[in-house]
């Protein structure tokens, strides 16, 4: 069994850990490695390394930081197959999909932030008061802490460290306790191109995460996770007035109007709803349909669900793999078991296979706005369908949850698309598509989906602080 270790100050640490946890392969349900459950000693060592490395990394030129990130992107591409092998064993994801759908955007996102390092902008220098010249400096915040989730361990790590390091910060990152392997391997690859201590990865559980958040060294904490976890981080960070960057849960509404092509919409929505076993906070899993298209759409969606291939990492044509862990399997199963009498389970709804945490692609119709499965994030391969009566009701239902991360509108009417996108209370609105992301555009939500942006120059600026410098002309 592999024995994972923390990566601190540019090397694998040899600390004696009081406690270790098993790392499970979700496709088998069996442990294949152990990882440290880091305590105060490891947390202190990681932040000590990051703090010591910060002055040198801060003072590196934008060109030097940019070049380091460009080399890291090349390194990730050169080691893509081994990264995917590590990620797939740790998450159960299909290797072919992970290689084609995650490695290219990761490399592209790193290269975007490498470019962004050289493009920070501020207000034009000028004499806003007679006799004085003012200008703006954008500076790195300092040491940053990050906590990443188990649904996209590699990519979410990139979303944290790439803008942070590009801006001149150093970082301590804790991956999910169920999926540390690929982030640790990534840290080793990155160390070839970074000064020691600039990027550190420590493993652990919720207590480790709390220790990271309350530690006095980091000036910013960024987390991608559940609403509950985000609230805990915000409360803990308040004592030291740390900056907090929260990308939390979602319950994306997908509004399909009468003039949409039901078969075409169902195919695209199935891809966006079942990808990664629905374990995506932007997943297209809450569909609202107009009366004229409801029947045809549901029929087409059920056919799409039945055609999904649910299988382990080595199945080349697998559409999605297992849920991440036993608790998540219980959670998704529980939503199905507690469906109200008026709901209709049209397909799926069961565990698939006799080992691992696989779950069938599912479709549930006949739901009402107040139902638990409509109001709460399932985070599994379950697409729900509601039928609305008119545009106002569609928008009201779409906005009628605690979340505000992503949404989509499906219609041939441009005016309607523009009108509804303006009314939707979500950080992203797709029109006649759902789930594509680009490095140049921000990702982040409203309401209890959190605040702060990932990707884009908006996300980059989140990892900087603004200083006004005024000089007398006398």
XYZ file of C-alpha atoms in Angstrom:
474
model
C 0.000 0.000 0.000
C 1.371 3.400 -0.994
C 2.339 5.737 1.836
C 1.615 9.347 0.821
C 3.503 12.193 2.511
C 3.128 15.953 2.741
C 5.083 18.165 0.359
C 6.589 21.072 2.308
C 9.426 23.454 1.411
C 10.175 21.706 -1.866
C 10.449 18.122 -0.653
C 8.549 15.208 0.847
C 8.469 15.590 4.610
C 9.754 12.950 6.991
C 7.704 14.017 9.991
C 6.288 11.228 12.126
C 2.556 11.496 11.824
C 0.450 10.611 14.836
C -2.466 9.699 12.615
C -3.034 8.467 9.061
C -6.135 7.871 6.970
C -6.824 5.365 4.245
C -7.227 6.594 0.670
C -9.965 4.665 -1.153
C -10.307 3.855 -4.832
C -14.025 4.657 -5.426
C -14.244 2.211 -8.313
C -13.448 -0.694 -5.986
C -14.251 0.632 -2.538
C -10.848 -0.603 -1.377
C -7.936 1.278 0.183
C -4.807 1.615 -1.937
C -2.812 4.196 0.045
C -2.524 6.011 3.332
C -2.158 9.760 3.831
C -1.133 11.802 6.860
C -3.742 13.539 8.969
C -1.672 16.638 9.592
C -1.698 18.337 12.969
C -0.286 21.590 14.368
C 3.351 20.631 13.750
C 2.810 20.020 10.032
C 0.621 23.104 9.621
C 3.247 25.244 11.318
C 6.013 23.818 9.131
C 4.051 24.471 5.928
C 3.219 28.060 6.795
C 6.774 28.643 7.995
C 8.072 27.520 4.617
C 5.535 29.655 2.728
C 6.306 32.731 4.841
C 10.064 32.321 4.355
C 9.647 31.938 0.593
C 7.287 34.899 0.189
C 9.753 37.839 0.053
C 11.812 36.255 -2.703
C 8.787 35.197 -4.760
C 7.104 38.582 -4.264
C 10.219 40.323 -5.554
C 10.554 38.075 -8.611
C 9.649 39.999 -11.735
C 6.326 39.301 -13.431
C 8.305 37.859 -16.323
C 10.083 35.412 -13.991
C 6.849 34.277 -12.381
C 5.208 33.986 -15.776
C 8.025 31.823 -17.104
C 7.779 29.505 -14.089
C 4.064 28.972 -14.713
C 4.615 28.379 -18.421
C 7.175 25.707 -17.585
C 4.777 24.119 -15.098
C 2.085 23.951 -17.784
C 4.564 22.168 -20.056
C 5.486 19.837 -17.189
C 1.859 18.910 -16.611
C 1.358 18.127 -20.286
C 4.537 16.071 -20.379
C 3.337 14.050 -17.374
C -0.325 13.978 -18.380
C -0.720 10.214 -18.469
C 0.787 9.691 -15.019
C -1.276 12.551 -13.597
C -4.429 11.016 -15.056
C -3.450 7.581 -13.755
C -3.069 9.055 -10.259
C -6.269 11.093 -10.480
C -8.326 8.198 -11.807
C -7.204 5.769 -9.132
C -8.016 8.346 -6.479
C -11.400 9.421 -7.919
C -12.538 6.535 -10.125
C -12.846 8.881 -13.114
C -12.611 7.428 -16.623
C -9.029 7.881 -17.796
C -9.924 8.723 -21.383
C -12.314 11.517 -20.375
C -9.940 12.875 -17.759
C -7.091 13.005 -20.256
C -9.190 14.769 -22.896
C -11.400 16.994 -20.730
C -9.208 18.035 -17.785
C -5.539 18.148 -18.780
C -5.993 20.582 -21.731
C -8.034 23.173 -19.791
C -5.686 22.904 -16.805
C -2.661 23.674 -18.977
C -4.559 26.481 -20.700
C -5.627 28.018 -17.385
C -2.057 27.973 -16.076
C -0.851 29.665 -19.262
C -3.600 32.270 -18.966
C -2.449 33.230 -15.483
C 1.156 33.166 -16.649
C 0.137 35.888 -19.100
C -1.947 37.683 -16.484
C 1.123 38.022 -14.255
C 2.447 40.572 -16.742
C -0.831 42.443 -17.269
C -1.874 43.855 -13.883
C -3.494 47.242 -14.320
C -4.509 50.108 -12.050
C -5.826 53.666 -12.279
C -3.692 55.894 -14.482
C -1.060 57.881 -12.609
C -2.037 61.514 -12.434
C -2.358 64.727 -10.456
C -5.743 64.262 -8.830
C -4.760 66.981 -6.360
C -2.664 69.961 -7.431
C 1.000 69.442 -6.584
C 0.759 65.689 -5.999
C 1.070 62.668 -8.244
C -0.932 59.556 -7.326
C -0.612 56.041 -8.661
C -1.839 52.562 -7.768
C 0.259 49.554 -6.891
C -1.265 46.084 -7.081
C 0.655 43.870 -4.696
C 0.455 40.209 -3.670
C -1.509 39.590 -0.488
C 1.148 37.399 1.125
C 0.805 33.790 2.186
C -2.487 32.273 1.020
C -4.242 29.148 2.253
C -6.472 26.985 0.072
C -8.780 24.033 0.620
C -9.869 22.066 -2.437
C -12.708 19.558 -2.985
C -12.802 15.943 -4.119
C -14.771 16.323 -7.355
C -11.958 17.877 -9.443
C -8.816 17.551 -7.294
C -6.285 18.493 -9.980
C -8.239 21.260 -11.658
C -9.441 22.924 -8.473
C -5.863 22.992 -7.223
C -4.886 24.832 -10.423
C -7.727 27.316 -9.922
C -6.219 28.163 -6.516
C -2.467 28.165 -6.975
C -2.205 29.515 -10.541
C -3.616 33.018 -9.849
C -2.093 33.124 -6.361
C 1.434 32.317 -7.522
C 1.158 34.445 -10.661
C 0.359 37.451 -8.465
C 3.413 36.828 -6.269
C 1.824 35.041 -3.326
C 2.960 31.785 -1.749
C 0.514 29.064 -0.747
C -0.326 26.198 1.572
C -2.999 23.970 0.055
C -4.955 21.152 1.680
C -6.691 18.774 -0.735
C -9.742 16.789 0.305
C -8.897 13.933 2.625
C -10.392 11.495 0.108
C -8.413 12.742 -2.920
C -4.902 13.957 -2.027
C -2.839 11.909 -4.484
C -2.874 13.967 -7.691
C -2.318 17.282 -5.890
C 0.745 15.866 -4.151
C 2.125 14.628 -7.467
C 1.419 18.024 -9.021
C 3.350 19.715 -6.210
C 6.360 17.519 -6.938
C 6.227 18.441 -10.635
C 5.864 22.143 -9.807
C 8.858 22.072 -7.475
C 11.164 21.682 -10.481
C 10.296 25.235 -11.506
C 9.586 27.040 -8.218
C 11.731 28.121 -5.278
C 11.302 25.899 -2.242
C 8.345 26.867 -0.067
C 6.378 28.761 -2.706
C 3.822 25.948 -2.969
C 3.182 23.474 -0.157
C 0.609 20.673 0.109
C -0.449 19.086 3.366
C -3.002 16.321 3.819
C -5.572 16.061 6.549
C -9.166 16.088 7.699
C -11.597 18.801 8.777
C -9.525 19.553 11.867
C -6.492 20.125 9.646
C -8.569 22.463 7.521
C -9.655 24.412 10.578
C -6.043 24.674 11.751
C -5.079 26.126 8.372
C -7.890 28.674 8.421
C -7.255 29.938 11.974
C -3.468 30.041 11.642
C -2.226 33.636 11.940
C 0.125 33.505 8.926
C -2.173 33.339 5.867
C -3.768 36.623 4.841
C -6.306 34.945 2.560
C -8.209 31.661 2.592
C -9.759 30.257 -0.585
C -12.082 27.264 -0.487
C -14.123 25.314 -2.990
C -16.615 23.180 -1.126
C -20.027 22.937 0.460
C -22.084 25.833 1.819
C -21.584 24.431 5.321
C -17.809 24.352 4.893
C -17.793 27.866 3.444
C -19.691 29.266 6.405
C -17.309 27.562 8.824
C -14.320 29.050 7.011
C -15.849 32.536 6.970
C -16.561 32.374 10.701
C -13.081 31.076 11.530
C -11.353 33.645 9.318
C -13.249 36.526 10.905
C -11.142 36.528 14.076
C -8.032 37.553 12.134
C -9.932 39.480 9.443
C -8.493 37.283 6.732
C -9.757 37.675 3.203
C -12.055 34.833 2.260
C -12.712 33.509 -1.253
C -15.649 31.074 -1.379
C -16.793 28.931 -4.313
C -19.552 26.835 -2.816
C -22.458 24.652 -3.897
C -24.905 25.070 -6.734
C -28.303 23.977 -7.962
C -28.230 25.107 -11.564
C -31.639 25.721 -13.177
C -31.924 24.736 -16.833
C -34.925 26.493 -18.425
C -36.178 24.849 -21.621
C -38.783 26.908 -23.503
C -41.327 25.641 -26.037
C -39.306 26.788 -29.035
C -36.209 24.757 -28.073
C -35.430 21.516 -29.902
C -36.227 18.909 -27.210
C -33.976 16.155 -28.560
C -31.002 18.457 -29.060
C -31.507 20.059 -25.645
C -31.869 16.684 -23.915
C -28.626 15.407 -25.416
C -26.629 18.465 -24.353
C -28.242 18.636 -20.911
C -27.548 14.937 -20.283
C -23.871 15.525 -21.028
C -23.802 18.543 -18.703
C -25.821 16.795 -16.002
C -24.157 13.386 -15.871
C -20.542 14.387 -16.534
C -18.330 13.427 -13.577
C -21.324 11.535 -12.152
C -23.097 14.857 -11.592
C -20.436 15.812 -9.042
C -20.117 19.355 -10.323
C -21.623 22.410 -8.675
C -22.578 23.768 -12.109
C -24.118 20.459 -13.302
C -27.344 20.710 -15.340
C -29.407 18.680 -12.900
C -32.493 20.912 -12.290
C -34.512 21.235 -15.490
C -37.570 23.491 -15.843
C -39.617 22.821 -18.983
C -42.446 24.657 -20.731
C -45.734 22.719 -21.201
C -45.409 22.390 -24.973
C -42.014 20.715 -24.850
C -42.216 18.852 -21.550
C -43.312 15.439 -22.793
C -40.925 15.237 -25.728
C -38.041 16.535 -23.662
C -38.557 14.064 -20.815
C -38.823 11.168 -23.245
C -35.588 12.209 -24.954
C -33.826 12.738 -21.633
C -34.786 9.264 -20.386
C -33.300 7.759 -23.547
C -30.124 9.738 -22.994
C -29.930 8.514 -19.390
C -30.419 4.901 -20.403
C -27.598 5.259 -22.911
C -25.027 6.437 -20.348
C -22.120 4.054 -19.754
C -21.274 3.941 -16.050
C -17.926 2.221 -15.561
C -14.473 2.278 -14.024
C -11.344 4.166 -15.089
C -10.138 1.706 -17.723
C -13.359 1.550 -19.764
C -12.546 3.673 -22.803
C -16.111 4.730 -23.651
C -17.332 5.323 -20.088
C -19.456 8.464 -19.710
C -18.860 8.733 -15.986
C -17.407 6.798 -13.090
C -18.372 6.248 -9.470
C -19.413 8.671 -6.794
C -16.464 9.753 -4.724
C -17.045 7.927 -1.464
C -19.441 5.772 0.542
C -20.988 8.779 2.282
C -21.775 10.399 -1.048
C -23.359 7.172 -2.310
C -25.562 7.138 0.787
C -26.451 10.795 0.257
C -27.509 10.364 -3.360
C -29.417 7.154 -2.580
C -31.187 8.926 0.264
C -32.599 11.622 -2.003
C -34.148 8.912 -4.194
C -35.483 6.949 -1.241
C -37.153 10.054 0.193
C -38.874 11.161 -3.015
C -42.436 12.414 -2.387
C -45.438 10.457 -3.674
C -46.090 12.925 -6.498
C -42.586 12.399 -7.952
C -41.979 9.862 -10.733
C -38.641 8.075 -10.994
C -38.470 7.410 -14.741
C -35.112 5.635 -14.888
C -32.132 4.847 -12.685
C -32.246 5.488 -8.971
C -30.055 2.581 -7.894
C -26.477 1.676 -7.166
C -24.805 0.135 -10.205
C -22.703 -2.991 -9.798
C -21.690 -4.858 -6.665
C -18.420 -3.059 -5.853
C -17.380 0.555 -5.740
C -19.686 3.571 -5.499
C -21.329 3.599 -8.927
C -24.856 5.008 -9.333
C -27.148 4.816 -12.355
C -28.000 7.861 -14.451
C -31.419 8.906 -13.144
C -34.365 11.079 -14.206
C -37.092 12.236 -11.817
C -40.227 14.014 -13.108
C -43.342 15.479 -11.508
C -41.519 17.477 -8.862
C -42.676 20.595 -7.047
C -40.688 23.657 -6.070
C -40.635 22.913 -2.352
C -39.395 19.339 -2.690
C -36.144 18.479 -0.945
C -34.481 17.255 -4.121
C -35.252 20.600 -5.815
C -34.015 22.771 -2.961
C -30.847 20.881 -1.995
C -27.766 19.907 -3.959
C -27.702 16.166 -4.723
C -24.214 16.114 -6.294
C -24.898 12.906 -8.163
C -26.128 11.665 -11.569
C -29.743 12.648 -10.926
C -31.590 15.111 -13.207
C -34.921 16.470 -11.956
C -37.661 17.936 -14.156
C -40.393 20.451 -13.302
C -43.027 21.863 -15.649
C -43.615 25.621 -15.457
C -46.611 27.536 -16.810
C -45.048 30.778 -18.098
C -41.820 32.758 -18.203
C -42.407 34.531 -14.898
C -42.949 31.240 -13.084
C -39.855 29.756 -14.725
C -37.707 32.634 -13.501
C -39.294 32.576 -10.040
C -38.670 28.847 -9.663
C -35.161 29.133 -11.108
C -34.241 31.790 -8.543
C -36.129 30.038 -5.759
C -33.263 28.210 -4.053
C -30.429 29.315 -1.763
C -27.868 28.874 -4.541
C -26.733 31.270 -7.266
C -23.806 29.746 -9.136
C -24.832 28.749 -12.677
C -27.886 28.496 -14.929
C -28.886 28.119 -18.567
C -31.673 29.189 -20.933
C -32.743 27.156 -23.967
C -34.744 29.054 -26.571
C -34.673 30.194 -30.216
C -35.979 33.640 -29.180
C -33.032 36.019 -28.757
C -35.083 38.631 -26.929
C -36.347 36.052 -24.459
C -32.813 34.747 -23.911
C -31.556 38.250 -23.121
C -34.561 39.062 -20.947
C -34.351 35.877 -18.875
C -30.550 35.970 -18.531
C -30.876 39.448 -17.014
C -33.448 38.216 -14.483
C -31.605 35.072 -13.399
C -29.789 35.537 -10.078
C -26.733 33.459 -10.938
C -23.059 34.181 -11.516
C -23.161 32.481 -14.914
C -25.939 32.165 -17.497
C -25.396 29.948 -20.530
C -27.691 30.277 -23.564
C -28.442 27.121 -25.551
C -25.515 25.364 -23.903
C -24.452 24.424 -20.393
C -21.098 23.886 -18.639
C -18.356 25.210 -21.014
C -15.754 27.280 -19.161
C -12.947 29.440 -20.523
C -9.967 30.852 -18.648
C -10.771 34.402 -19.760
C -14.233 34.484 -18.129
C -15.016 34.468 -14.372
C -16.527 31.553 -12.482
C -18.276 32.266 -9.208
C -21.673 32.636 -7.637
C -24.147 34.756 -5.751
C -26.177 34.138 -2.594
C -25.061 31.018 -0.704
C -22.952 29.844 -3.609
C -20.315 32.169 -2.193
C -18.289 35.161 -3.343
C -15.048 35.774 -5.166
C -14.241 34.627 -8.677
C -12.118 31.842 -10.090
C -10.465 32.157 -13.511
C -10.249 35.410 -15.545
C -8.603 38.696 -14.598
C -11.321 39.128 -11.968
C -10.106 35.972 -10.266
C -6.498 37.090 -10.612
C -7.213 40.435 -8.972
C -8.764 38.639 -5.988
C -5.233 37.542 -5.082
C -3.879 41.105 -5.015
C -4.192 44.084 -2.698
C -4.382 47.715 -3.791
C -2.034 50.384 -2.490
C -2.300 54.116 -3.236
C 1.032 55.921 -3.479
C 1.036 59.761 -3.493
C 4.121 61.871 -4.019
C 4.575 65.600 -3.604
C 5.863 67.368 -6.687
C 7.762 69.915 -4.629
